[in-house]
Short mmCIF file of C-alpha atoms and ligand atoms in Angstrom, two decimals:
data_model
loop_
_atom_site.label_atom_id
_atom_site.label_comp_id
_atom_site.label_asym_id
_atom_site.label_seq_id
_atom_site.Cartn_x
_atom_site.Cartn_y
_atom_site.Cartn_z
CA UNK A 37 -0.71 -18.35 -20.50
CA UNK A 38 -0.18 -21.07 -17.91
CA UNK A 39 -0.12 -18.73 -14.88
CA UNK A 40 -3.28 -18.32 -12.83
CA UNK A 41 -4.38 -14.71 -12.36
CA UNK A 42 -4.56 -13.36 -8.82
CA UNK A 43 -7.69 -11.23 -9.01
CA UNK A 44 -7.04 -8.18 -6.84
CA UNK A 45 -10.38 -6.63 -7.79
CA UNK A 46 -12.33 -9.61 -6.46
CA UNK A 47 -10.22 -9.93 -3.29
CA UNK A 48 -10.50 -6.18 -2.62
CA UNK A 49 -14.28 -6.38 -3.14
CA UNK A 50 -14.47 -9.14 -0.49
CA UNK A 51 -12.50 -6.94 1.94
CA UNK A 52 -14.78 -3.97 1.21
CA UNK A 53 -17.74 -6.19 2.19
CA UNK A 54 -16.03 -7.27 5.41
CA UNK A 55 -15.25 -3.63 6.21
CA UNK A 56 -18.89 -2.63 5.57
CA UNK A 57 -20.04 -5.41 7.92
CA UNK A 58 -17.59 -4.34 10.67
CA UNK A 59 -18.57 -0.69 10.14
CA UNK A 60 -22.27 -1.55 10.58
CA UNK A 61 -21.45 -3.36 13.84
CA UNK A 62 -19.62 -0.27 15.10
CA UNK A 63 -22.43 2.05 14.04
CA UNK A 64 -24.83 -0.16 16.01
CA UNK A 65 -22.64 0.56 19.05
CA UNK A 66 -22.78 4.30 18.38
CA UNK A 67 -19.40 4.74 16.66
CA UNK A 68 -19.22 5.82 13.02
CA UNK A 69 -15.67 5.17 11.74
CA UNK A 70 -14.33 8.48 10.43
CA UNK A 71 -11.60 8.84 7.81
CA UNK A 72 -10.31 12.30 6.92
CA UNK A 73 -7.99 12.69 3.96
CA UNK A 74 -6.04 15.94 3.67
CA UNK A 75 -5.15 17.03 0.15
CA UNK A 76 -2.73 19.94 -0.25
CA UNK A 77 -2.41 21.45 -3.71
CA UNK A 78 -3.93 20.56 -7.05
CA UNK A 79 -1.95 17.55 -8.28
CA UNK A 80 -4.37 15.75 -10.64
CA UNK A 81 -3.26 12.20 -9.77
CA UNK A 82 -3.50 12.91 -6.02
CA UNK A 83 -6.98 14.39 -6.46
CA UNK A 84 -8.07 11.19 -8.24
CA UNK A 85 -6.66 8.93 -5.47
CA UNK A 86 -8.23 11.06 -2.75
CA UNK A 87 -11.62 11.05 -4.49
CA UNK A 88 -11.50 7.25 -4.71
CA UNK A 89 -10.65 6.96 -1.00
CA UNK A 90 -13.51 9.22 0.05
CA UNK A 91 -15.99 7.41 -2.21
CA UNK A 92 -14.95 3.97 -0.93
CA UNK A 93 -15.17 5.02 2.73
CA UNK A 94 -18.67 6.44 2.22
CA UNK A 95 -19.74 3.27 0.37
CA UNK A 96 -18.60 1.21 3.39
CA UNK A 97 -20.84 3.31 5.67
CA UNK A 98 -18.04 5.40 7.19
CA UNK A 99 -17.88 9.15 7.69
CA UNK A 100 -15.38 9.90 4.94
CA UNK A 101 -14.31 13.41 4.12
CA UNK A 102 -11.61 15.29 2.29
CA UNK A 103 -10.02 18.52 3.51
CA UNK A 104 -8.66 20.47 0.57
CA UNK A 105 -5.92 23.04 1.14
CA UNK A 106 -4.27 25.31 -1.44
CA UNK A 107 -0.76 24.63 -2.80
CA UNK A 108 0.43 27.80 -0.98
CA UNK A 109 -0.34 26.17 2.42
CA UNK A 110 2.52 26.57 4.89
CA UNK A 111 3.86 23.73 7.01
CA UNK A 112 2.53 25.46 10.16
CA UNK A 113 -0.97 25.67 8.64
CA UNK A 114 -0.95 21.97 7.75
CA UNK A 115 0.37 20.97 11.19
CA UNK A 116 -2.43 23.01 12.79
CA UNK A 117 -5.00 21.08 10.73
CA UNK A 118 -3.46 17.74 11.72
CA UNK A 119 -3.48 18.85 15.37
CA UNK A 120 -7.19 19.62 15.12
CA UNK A 121 -7.92 16.22 13.53
CA UNK A 122 -5.76 14.51 16.18
CA UNK A 123 -8.03 16.01 18.85
CA UNK A 124 -11.33 15.29 17.05
CA UNK A 125 -12.97 12.19 18.57
CA UNK A 126 -15.07 11.66 15.42
CA UNK A 127 -11.95 11.26 13.29
CA UNK A 128 -10.42 7.78 13.68
CA UNK A 129 -8.13 7.79 10.65
CA UNK A 130 -6.05 10.64 9.21
CA UNK A 131 -4.28 10.44 5.88
CA UNK A 132 -2.23 13.29 4.44
CA UNK A 133 -1.93 12.64 0.72
CA UNK A 134 1.64 12.64 -0.65
CA UNK A 135 3.42 14.27 -2.39
CA UNK A 136 3.25 17.57 -0.53
CA UNK A 137 4.28 20.97 -1.95
CA UNK A 138 8.01 21.59 -1.58
CA UNK A 139 7.71 24.08 1.32
CA UNK A 140 6.37 21.24 3.54
CA UNK A 141 8.57 18.49 5.00
CA UNK A 142 6.67 15.18 4.66
CA UNK A 143 8.51 13.51 7.58
CA UNK A 144 7.52 16.32 9.97
CA UNK A 145 3.89 15.94 8.89
CA UNK A 146 3.91 12.14 9.23
CA UNK A 147 5.40 12.44 12.73
CA UNK A 148 2.67 14.93 13.70
CA UNK A 149 -0.17 12.45 13.10
CA UNK A 150 -1.26 10.57 16.22
CA UNK A 151 0.06 7.01 15.76
CA UNK A 152 -3.34 5.55 16.71
CA UNK A 153 -4.94 7.54 13.84
CA UNK A 154 -2.11 6.93 11.35
CA UNK A 155 -4.07 4.56 9.09
CA UNK A 156 -1.41 4.91 6.38
CA UNK A 157 1.06 3.19 8.74
CA UNK A 158 3.92 5.62 8.01
CA UNK A 159 4.51 7.04 11.52
CA UNK A 160 7.84 5.83 12.97
CA UNK A 161 5.97 4.28 15.93
CA UNK A 162 3.88 2.12 13.59
CA UNK A 163 6.91 1.23 11.45
CA UNK A 164 8.76 0.20 14.63
CA UNK A 165 5.85 -1.95 15.79
CA UNK A 166 5.77 -3.68 12.41
CA UNK A 167 9.48 -4.43 12.64
CA UNK A 168 9.29 -5.97 16.10
CA UNK A 169 6.10 -7.90 15.30
CA UNK A 170 3.63 -6.04 17.53
CA UNK A 171 0.17 -6.25 15.99
CA UNK A 172 -1.43 -3.22 17.67
CA UNK A 173 -0.01 -0.72 15.17
CA UNK A 174 -0.98 0.05 11.57
CA UNK A 175 0.77 -1.48 8.58
CA UNK A 176 1.35 0.45 5.37
CA UNK A 177 -1.59 -0.34 3.08
CA UNK A 178 0.10 -1.57 -0.13
CA UNK A 179 2.38 -4.21 1.47
CA UNK A 180 -0.47 -5.26 3.79
CA UNK A 181 -2.58 -5.70 0.64
CA UNK A 182 0.08 -7.92 -0.93
CA UNK A 183 0.02 -10.21 2.12
CA UNK A 184 -3.78 -10.46 1.76
CA UNK A 185 -3.43 -11.33 -1.93
CA UNK A 186 -0.96 -14.11 -1.09
CA UNK A 187 -2.97 -15.48 1.82
CA UNK A 188 -6.34 -15.43 0.06
CA UNK A 189 -4.84 -17.04 -3.06
CA UNK A 190 -3.55 -19.96 -0.98
CA UNK A 191 0.14 -19.15 -1.52
CA UNK A 192 2.33 -20.87 1.08
CA UNK A 193 4.81 -18.32 2.39
CA UNK A 194 6.34 -20.35 5.25
CA UNK A 195 9.92 -21.18 4.32
CA UNK A 196 9.51 -19.74 0.82
CA UNK A 197 12.27 -17.69 -0.78
CA UNK A 198 10.73 -14.24 -1.25
CA UNK A 199 12.60 -11.66 -3.30
CA UNK A 200 11.49 -8.02 -3.28
CA UNK A 201 12.80 -5.63 -5.90
CA UNK A 202 12.64 -2.14 -4.36
CA UNK A 203 13.44 -0.85 -0.85
CA UNK A 204 11.21 2.21 -0.44
CA UNK A 205 9.73 3.09 2.94
CA UNK A 206 6.18 2.73 1.62
CA UNK A 207 6.49 -0.61 -0.20
CA UNK A 208 9.80 -2.54 -0.22
CA UNK A 209 10.92 -2.20 3.40
CA UNK A 210 7.54 -2.83 5.10
CA UNK A 211 6.98 -5.68 2.61
CA UNK A 212 10.22 -7.27 3.79
CA UNK A 213 9.24 -6.81 7.45
CA UNK A 214 5.87 -8.49 6.85
CA UNK A 215 7.26 -11.42 4.88
CA UNK A 216 10.03 -12.22 7.37
CA UNK A 217 7.73 -12.08 10.40
CA UNK A 218 7.65 -15.26 12.49
CA UNK A 219 5.05 -16.22 15.12
CA UNK A 220 1.98 -16.64 12.86
CA UNK A 221 3.52 -14.27 10.32
CA UNK A 222 4.53 -15.07 6.74
CA UNK A 223 7.74 -16.84 7.83
CA UNK A 224 9.48 -16.41 4.47
CA UNK A 225 13.21 -16.06 3.77
CA UNK A 226 13.54 -12.55 2.38
CA UNK A 227 15.96 -10.87 -0.03
CA UNK A 228 15.58 -7.15 -0.77
CA UNK A 229 17.09 -5.89 -4.03
CA UNK A 230 17.64 -2.28 -5.14
CA UNK A 231 19.46 -0.18 -7.69
CA UNK A 232 22.87 -1.16 -6.28
CA UNK A 233 22.17 -4.91 -6.35
CA UNK A 234 24.69 -6.81 -8.48
CA UNK A 235 23.24 -9.25 -11.01
CA UNK A 236 19.56 -8.69 -10.18
CA UNK A 237 18.42 -11.70 -12.23
CA UNK A 238 20.52 -14.09 -10.13
CA UNK A 239 18.35 -13.07 -7.15
CA UNK A 240 14.98 -12.92 -8.88
CA UNK A 241 15.52 -16.39 -10.44
CA UNK A 242 15.76 -17.91 -6.94
CA UNK A 243 12.40 -16.48 -5.84
CA UNK A 244 9.41 -18.68 -5.00
CA UNK A 245 7.60 -15.37 -4.45
CA UNK A 246 8.78 -12.38 -6.47
CA UNK A 247 7.53 -8.90 -5.61
CA UNK A 248 8.31 -6.07 -8.00
CA UNK A 249 8.09 -2.54 -6.56
CA UNK A 250 10.55 -0.63 -8.70
CA UNK A 251 8.65 1.98 -10.72
CA UNK A 252 10.21 0.89 -14.03
CA UNK A 253 7.79 -0.32 -16.66
CA UNK A 254 8.08 -4.03 -17.58
CA UNK A 255 11.60 -4.30 -16.16
CA UNK A 256 11.12 -7.84 -14.81
CA UNK A 257 10.92 -10.21 -17.76
CA UNK A 258 10.02 -13.90 -17.97
CA UNK A 259 13.68 -15.03 -18.18
CA UNK A 260 14.26 -13.47 -14.72
CA UNK A 261 11.57 -15.65 -13.11
CA UNK A 262 11.84 -19.18 -11.74
CA UNK A 263 9.32 -21.57 -13.33
CA UNK A 264 6.33 -21.92 -10.99
CA UNK A 265 7.04 -18.74 -9.01
CA UNK A 266 4.29 -16.46 -7.70
CA UNK A 267 4.73 -12.96 -9.14
CA UNK A 268 3.26 -9.86 -7.49
CA UNK A 269 3.53 -6.67 -9.52
CA UNK A 270 3.21 -3.52 -7.40
CA UNK A 271 4.31 -1.20 -10.21
CA UNK A 272 2.04 1.49 -11.58
CA UNK A 273 3.67 3.21 -14.55
CA UNK A 274 1.75 5.55 -16.83
CA UNK A 275 3.21 4.93 -20.29
CA UNK A 276 2.45 7.03 -23.38
CA UNK A 277 -0.11 5.30 -25.61
CA UNK A 278 -1.61 7.22 -28.52
CA UNK A 279 -4.31 4.56 -28.98
CA UNK A 280 -5.88 5.42 -25.60
CA UNK A 281 -8.24 8.35 -25.06
CA UNK A 282 -6.14 9.48 -22.06
CA UNK A 283 -2.95 9.21 -24.11
CA UNK A 284 -1.42 6.80 -21.56
CA UNK A 285 -1.82 3.24 -20.35
CA UNK A 286 -1.08 1.74 -16.96
CA UNK A 287 1.80 -0.77 -16.95
CA UNK A 288 3.38 -2.76 -14.15
CA UNK A 289 7.04 -3.36 -13.35
CA UNK A 290 6.70 -6.90 -14.75
CA UNK A 291 6.57 -7.77 -18.45
CA UNK A 292 3.25 -9.55 -18.10
CA UNK A 293 3.17 -11.69 -21.27
CA UNK A 294 6.60 -13.31 -20.77
CA UNK A 295 6.20 -13.60 -16.98
CA UNK A 296 2.82 -15.32 -17.27
CA UNK A 297 4.47 -18.04 -19.38
CA UNK A 298 6.68 -19.15 -16.46
CA UNK A 299 4.90 -18.10 -13.27
CA UNK A 300 2.31 -20.25 -11.48
CA UNK A 301 0.31 -17.23 -10.27
CA UNK A 302 0.57 -13.58 -11.23
CA UNK A 303 -1.17 -10.26 -10.51
CA UNK A 304 -2.30 -8.18 -13.49
CA UNK A 305 -1.85 -4.40 -13.78
CA UNK A 306 -4.41 -2.91 -13.47
CA UNK A 307 -6.59 -5.12 -11.25
CA UNK A 308 -3.94 -6.71 -9.01
CA UNK A 309 -2.27 -4.86 -6.14
CA UNK A 310 -3.87 -1.47 -6.99
CA UNK A 311 -7.39 -2.15 -5.65
CA UNK A 312 -5.95 -3.64 -2.43
CA UNK A 313 -4.43 -0.37 -1.20
CA UNK A 314 -7.77 1.38 -0.60
CA UNK A 315 -9.31 -1.81 0.81
CA UNK A 316 -6.54 -2.00 3.43
CA UNK A 317 -6.88 1.71 4.21
CA UNK A 318 -10.55 1.16 5.03
CA UNK A 319 -9.71 -1.88 7.13
CA UNK A 320 -7.13 0.12 9.09
CA UNK A 321 -9.74 2.85 9.69
CA UNK A 322 -12.27 0.34 11.05
CA UNK A 323 -9.56 -1.10 13.32
CA UNK A 324 -8.72 2.43 14.56
CA UNK A 325 -12.39 2.99 15.40
CA UNK A 326 -12.71 -0.44 17.09
CA UNK A 327 -9.70 0.30 19.27
CA UNK A 328 -11.42 3.39 20.71
CA UNK A 329 -13.96 0.99 22.30
CA UNK A 330 -11.46 -1.39 23.88
P1 NAP B 524 10.44 4.31 -5.19
O1 NAP B 524 10.34 5.00 -3.89
O2 NAP B 524 10.87 5.06 -6.40
O3 NAP B 524 11.43 3.07 -4.99
C1 NAP B 524 11.85 2.30 -6.09
C2 NAP B 524 12.83 1.26 -5.63
O4 NAP B 524 13.27 0.52 -6.77
C3 NAP B 524 14.09 1.85 -4.97
O5 NAP B 524 14.41 1.12 -3.81
C4 NAP B 524 15.15 1.71 -6.05
O6 NAP B 524 16.45 1.48 -5.55
C5 NAP B 524 14.69 0.46 -6.77
N1 NAP B 524 15.20 0.43 -8.14
C6 NAP B 524 15.17 1.41 -9.06
N2 NAP B 524 15.76 1.01 -10.19
C7 NAP B 524 16.19 -0.26 -9.98
C8 NAP B 524 16.89 -1.21 -10.76
N3 NAP B 524 17.26 -0.93 -12.01
N4 NAP B 524 17.16 -2.40 -10.22
C9 NAP B 524 16.78 -2.70 -8.97
N5 NAP B 524 16.11 -1.84 -8.17
C10 NAP B 524 15.83 -0.64 -8.67
O7 NAP B 524 9.07 3.62 -5.59
P2 NAP B 524 7.85 3.05 -4.68
O8 NAP B 524 7.14 4.20 -4.07
O9 NAP B 524 8.32 1.95 -3.81
O10 NAP B 524 6.93 2.46 -5.82
C11 NAP B 524 7.36 1.40 -6.65
C12 NAP B 524 6.30 1.15 -7.70
O11 NAP B 524 5.10 0.76 -7.05
C13 NAP B 524 5.92 2.38 -8.53
O12 NAP B 524 5.58 1.97 -9.84
C14 NAP B 524 4.69 2.92 -7.82
O13 NAP B 524 3.85 3.65 -8.70
C15 NAP B 524 4.05 1.63 -7.42
N6 NAP B 524 3.15 1.75 -6.26
C16 NAP B 524 1.93 1.19 -6.38
C17 NAP B 524 1.04 1.24 -5.33
C18 NAP B 524 -0.29 0.59 -5.48
O14 NAP B 524 -1.22 0.93 -4.79
N7 NAP B 524 -0.41 -0.39 -6.38
C19 NAP B 524 1.39 1.89 -4.14
C20 NAP B 524 2.67 2.43 -4.03
C21 NAP B 524 3.55 2.36 -5.10
P3 NAP B 524 17.27 2.59 -4.69
O15 NAP B 524 16.66 2.55 -3.32
O16 NAP B 524 18.66 2.09 -4.73
O17 NAP B 524 17.06 3.89 -5.39
#
């Protein structure tokens, strides 16, 4: 395997340490960064993610808590909870875990969160700030984590051809906005591919930096990658695997073995982009708390 591994676990651990240091500095000034995660319903995967977020925030010295609401919760009840958290000075970051039960409109909920507490970076005000290059908003955690992986692995983005496969609001689109940013931004030339893209491989083969955020297990194979490219695999696909105790294994959107033969650097799944998402959530929460002092 000629490709060098980009170790997301190690990079995320370094960010957790930085967050703990910044949190301690805030606590010394009388502010304990507070992150409240709201979980509606009993989706097992969501409960696992939320538990990990609370645990990580507590480990960093923050006031982390989870508000659990039943799956029968109405939209009005959830909006009332968000309103209360918006007004609570001890809560600096609010995250409503998706997906929500079908009686609740996720866009209405996202719009109800105060933009300066929207540490997920999904509120239209924060998305708009990202697009126009204002740095006082919050950036969606997964794409922000990818930028950290690239920067801390010494990948030169300026002038690079970056190709993103996937155009979702939580990964592909904010990823494109971050990579194209000038003025001390990544300064890359960006192509965004999706399910209507003709001849996907003709685009991916041009990429100096290839980012896969598709949600299709091992779809990007080595023959679709330019020799020497940097490959970032955002995909998290739970595939059936009878040999595992859980009955599934986690697989990325990139066929790792063939991609690692041609890439210069590559993220593994698990242990690549995954650990970065919580690290960036904590960093956003510390920033939200810091901004209350300025
Ligand atoms: P999503 O909302 O389902 O979006 C998938 C995107 O891929 C869409 O834009 C879709 O195109 C495109 N696509 C689907 N099939 C394609 C094809 N055959 N060729 C080209 N493009 C295709 O997914 P997402 O929320 O962005 O997530 C993507 C992956 O990242 C998933 O595996 C998810 O689990 C993972 N993820 C990981 C993290 C993390 O922390 N590591 C965080 C978020 C997501 P259309 O727009 O045309 O439908």
